[in-house]
Tab-separated table of C-alpha atoms in Angstrom:
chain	number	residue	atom	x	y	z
A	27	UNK	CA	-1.042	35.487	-9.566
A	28	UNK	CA	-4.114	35.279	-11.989
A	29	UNK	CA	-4.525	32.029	-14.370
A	30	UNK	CA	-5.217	32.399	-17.702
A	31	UNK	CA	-7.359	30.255	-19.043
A	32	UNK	CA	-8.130	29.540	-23.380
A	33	UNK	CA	-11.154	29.261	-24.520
A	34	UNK	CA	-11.937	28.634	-28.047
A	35	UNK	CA	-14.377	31.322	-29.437
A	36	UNK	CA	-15.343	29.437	-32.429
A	37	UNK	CA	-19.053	28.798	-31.071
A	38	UNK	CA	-19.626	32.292	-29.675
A	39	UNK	CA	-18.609	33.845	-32.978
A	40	UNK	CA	-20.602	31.222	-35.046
A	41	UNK	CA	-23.560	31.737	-32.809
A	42	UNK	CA	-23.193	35.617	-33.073
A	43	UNK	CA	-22.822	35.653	-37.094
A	44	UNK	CA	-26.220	33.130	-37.222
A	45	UNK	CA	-27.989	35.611	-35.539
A	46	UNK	CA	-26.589	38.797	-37.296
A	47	UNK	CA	-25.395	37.920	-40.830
A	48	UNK	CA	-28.055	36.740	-43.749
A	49	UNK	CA	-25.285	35.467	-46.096
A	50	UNK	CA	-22.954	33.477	-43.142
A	51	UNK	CA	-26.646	31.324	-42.457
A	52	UNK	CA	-27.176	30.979	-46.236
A	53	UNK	CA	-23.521	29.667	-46.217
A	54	UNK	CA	-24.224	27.550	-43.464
A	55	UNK	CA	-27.400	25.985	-44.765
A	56	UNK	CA	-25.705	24.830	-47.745
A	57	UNK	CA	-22.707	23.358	-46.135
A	58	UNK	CA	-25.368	21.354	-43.887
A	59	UNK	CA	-27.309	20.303	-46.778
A	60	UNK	CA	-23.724	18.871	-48.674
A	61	UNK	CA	-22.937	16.939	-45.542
A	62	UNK	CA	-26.558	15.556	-45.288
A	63	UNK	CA	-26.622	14.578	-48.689
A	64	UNK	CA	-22.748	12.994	-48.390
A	65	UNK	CA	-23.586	11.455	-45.932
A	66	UNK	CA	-26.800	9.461	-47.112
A	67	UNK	CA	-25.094	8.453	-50.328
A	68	UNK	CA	-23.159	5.341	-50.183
A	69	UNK	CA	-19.650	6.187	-51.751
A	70	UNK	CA	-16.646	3.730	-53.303
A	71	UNK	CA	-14.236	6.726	-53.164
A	72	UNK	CA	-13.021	9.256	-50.163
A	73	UNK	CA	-14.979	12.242	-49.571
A	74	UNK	CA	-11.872	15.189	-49.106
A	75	UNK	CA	-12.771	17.700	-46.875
A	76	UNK	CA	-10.743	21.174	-47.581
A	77	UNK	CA	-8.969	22.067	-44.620
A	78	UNK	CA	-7.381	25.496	-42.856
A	79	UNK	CA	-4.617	25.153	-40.838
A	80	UNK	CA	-3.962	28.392	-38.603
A	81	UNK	CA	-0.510	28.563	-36.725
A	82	UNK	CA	-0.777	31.302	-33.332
A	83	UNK	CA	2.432	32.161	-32.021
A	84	UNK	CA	3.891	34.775	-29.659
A	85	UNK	CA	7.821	34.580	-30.850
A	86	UNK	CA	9.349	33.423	-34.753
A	87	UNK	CA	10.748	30.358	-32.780
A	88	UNK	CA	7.241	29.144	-32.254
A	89	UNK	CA	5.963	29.116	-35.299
A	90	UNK	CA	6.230	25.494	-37.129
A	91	UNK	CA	7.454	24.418	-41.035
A	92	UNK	CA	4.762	23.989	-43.740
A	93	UNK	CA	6.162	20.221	-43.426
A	94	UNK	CA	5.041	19.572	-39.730
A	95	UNK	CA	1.420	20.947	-41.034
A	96	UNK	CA	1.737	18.823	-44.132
A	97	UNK	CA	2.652	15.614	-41.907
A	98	UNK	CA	-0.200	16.147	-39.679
A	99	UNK	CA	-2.260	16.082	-42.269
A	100	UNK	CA	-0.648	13.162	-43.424
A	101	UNK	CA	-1.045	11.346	-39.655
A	102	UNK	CA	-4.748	12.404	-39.865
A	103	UNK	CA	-4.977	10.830	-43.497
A	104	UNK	CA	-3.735	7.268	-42.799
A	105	UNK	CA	-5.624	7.369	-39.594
A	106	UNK	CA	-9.182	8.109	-41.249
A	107	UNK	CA	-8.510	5.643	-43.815
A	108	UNK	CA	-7.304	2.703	-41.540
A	109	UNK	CA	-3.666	2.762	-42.827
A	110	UNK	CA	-1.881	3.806	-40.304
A	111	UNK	CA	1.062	1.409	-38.982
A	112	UNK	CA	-0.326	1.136	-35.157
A	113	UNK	CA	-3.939	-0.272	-35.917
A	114	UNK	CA	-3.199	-3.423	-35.448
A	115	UNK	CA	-3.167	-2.460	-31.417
A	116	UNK	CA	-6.726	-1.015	-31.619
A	117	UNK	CA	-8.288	-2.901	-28.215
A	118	UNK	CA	-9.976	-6.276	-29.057
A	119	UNK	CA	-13.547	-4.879	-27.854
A	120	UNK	CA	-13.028	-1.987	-30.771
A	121	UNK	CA	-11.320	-4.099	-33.749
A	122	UNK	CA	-13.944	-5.387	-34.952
A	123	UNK	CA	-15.456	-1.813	-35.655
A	124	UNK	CA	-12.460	-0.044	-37.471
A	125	UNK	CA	-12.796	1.049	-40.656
A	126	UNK	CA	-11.672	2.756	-43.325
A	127	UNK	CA	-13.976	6.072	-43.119
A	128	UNK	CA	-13.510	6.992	-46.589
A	129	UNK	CA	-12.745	10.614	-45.078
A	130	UNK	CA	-9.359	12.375	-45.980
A	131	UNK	CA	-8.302	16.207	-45.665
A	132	UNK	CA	-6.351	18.555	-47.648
A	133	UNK	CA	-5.020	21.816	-47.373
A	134	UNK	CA	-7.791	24.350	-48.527
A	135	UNK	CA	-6.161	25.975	-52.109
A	136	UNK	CA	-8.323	29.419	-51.195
């Protein structure tokens, strides 16, 4: 019996529209320059990233609620900010590093 094995095809198909599609690099260049110039600017105030969440299933009883998606977000939230409730066992060699990364996501409205 054969074992099949995902892969994630997001690089291949970036890679292939870089090379083939004018307005998907022009896209691309932009995004880069916005996170170059976030990222060099000091900021007092979360930077929210718009986020797309895509659910794959094979069968109705696989798919998940809008809730579980909205709680993972959630999870990821209080986890890039520093506010979730098991920080305090971050190991001692990393404690000292945490941070809040002033990062938070939110469902994309488009």
């Amino acid at each position: 019996m054969s074992e099949h094995r995902r892969v994630c095809a997001t690089m291949p198909h970036h890679f292939g529209l870089a090379a083939t599609d004018e307005a998907y690099r022009a896209r691309r260049l932009r995004i880069e320059g916005f996170t170059r110039t976030a990222r060099l600017a000091p900021r007092t105030q979360a930077l929210v990233i718009p986020v797309v969440v895509h659910v794959l299933y094979r069968q109705p009883v696989e798919d998940i609620a809008d809730a579980q998606v909205h709680s993972q977000i959630a999870v990821l939230n209080e986890a890039f900010r520093l506010r979730n409730g098991d920080r305090r066992a971050i190991p001692a060699p990393f404690a000292a590093l945490a941070a809040d990364a002033l990062v938070e996501f939110a469902l994309a409205e488009r």
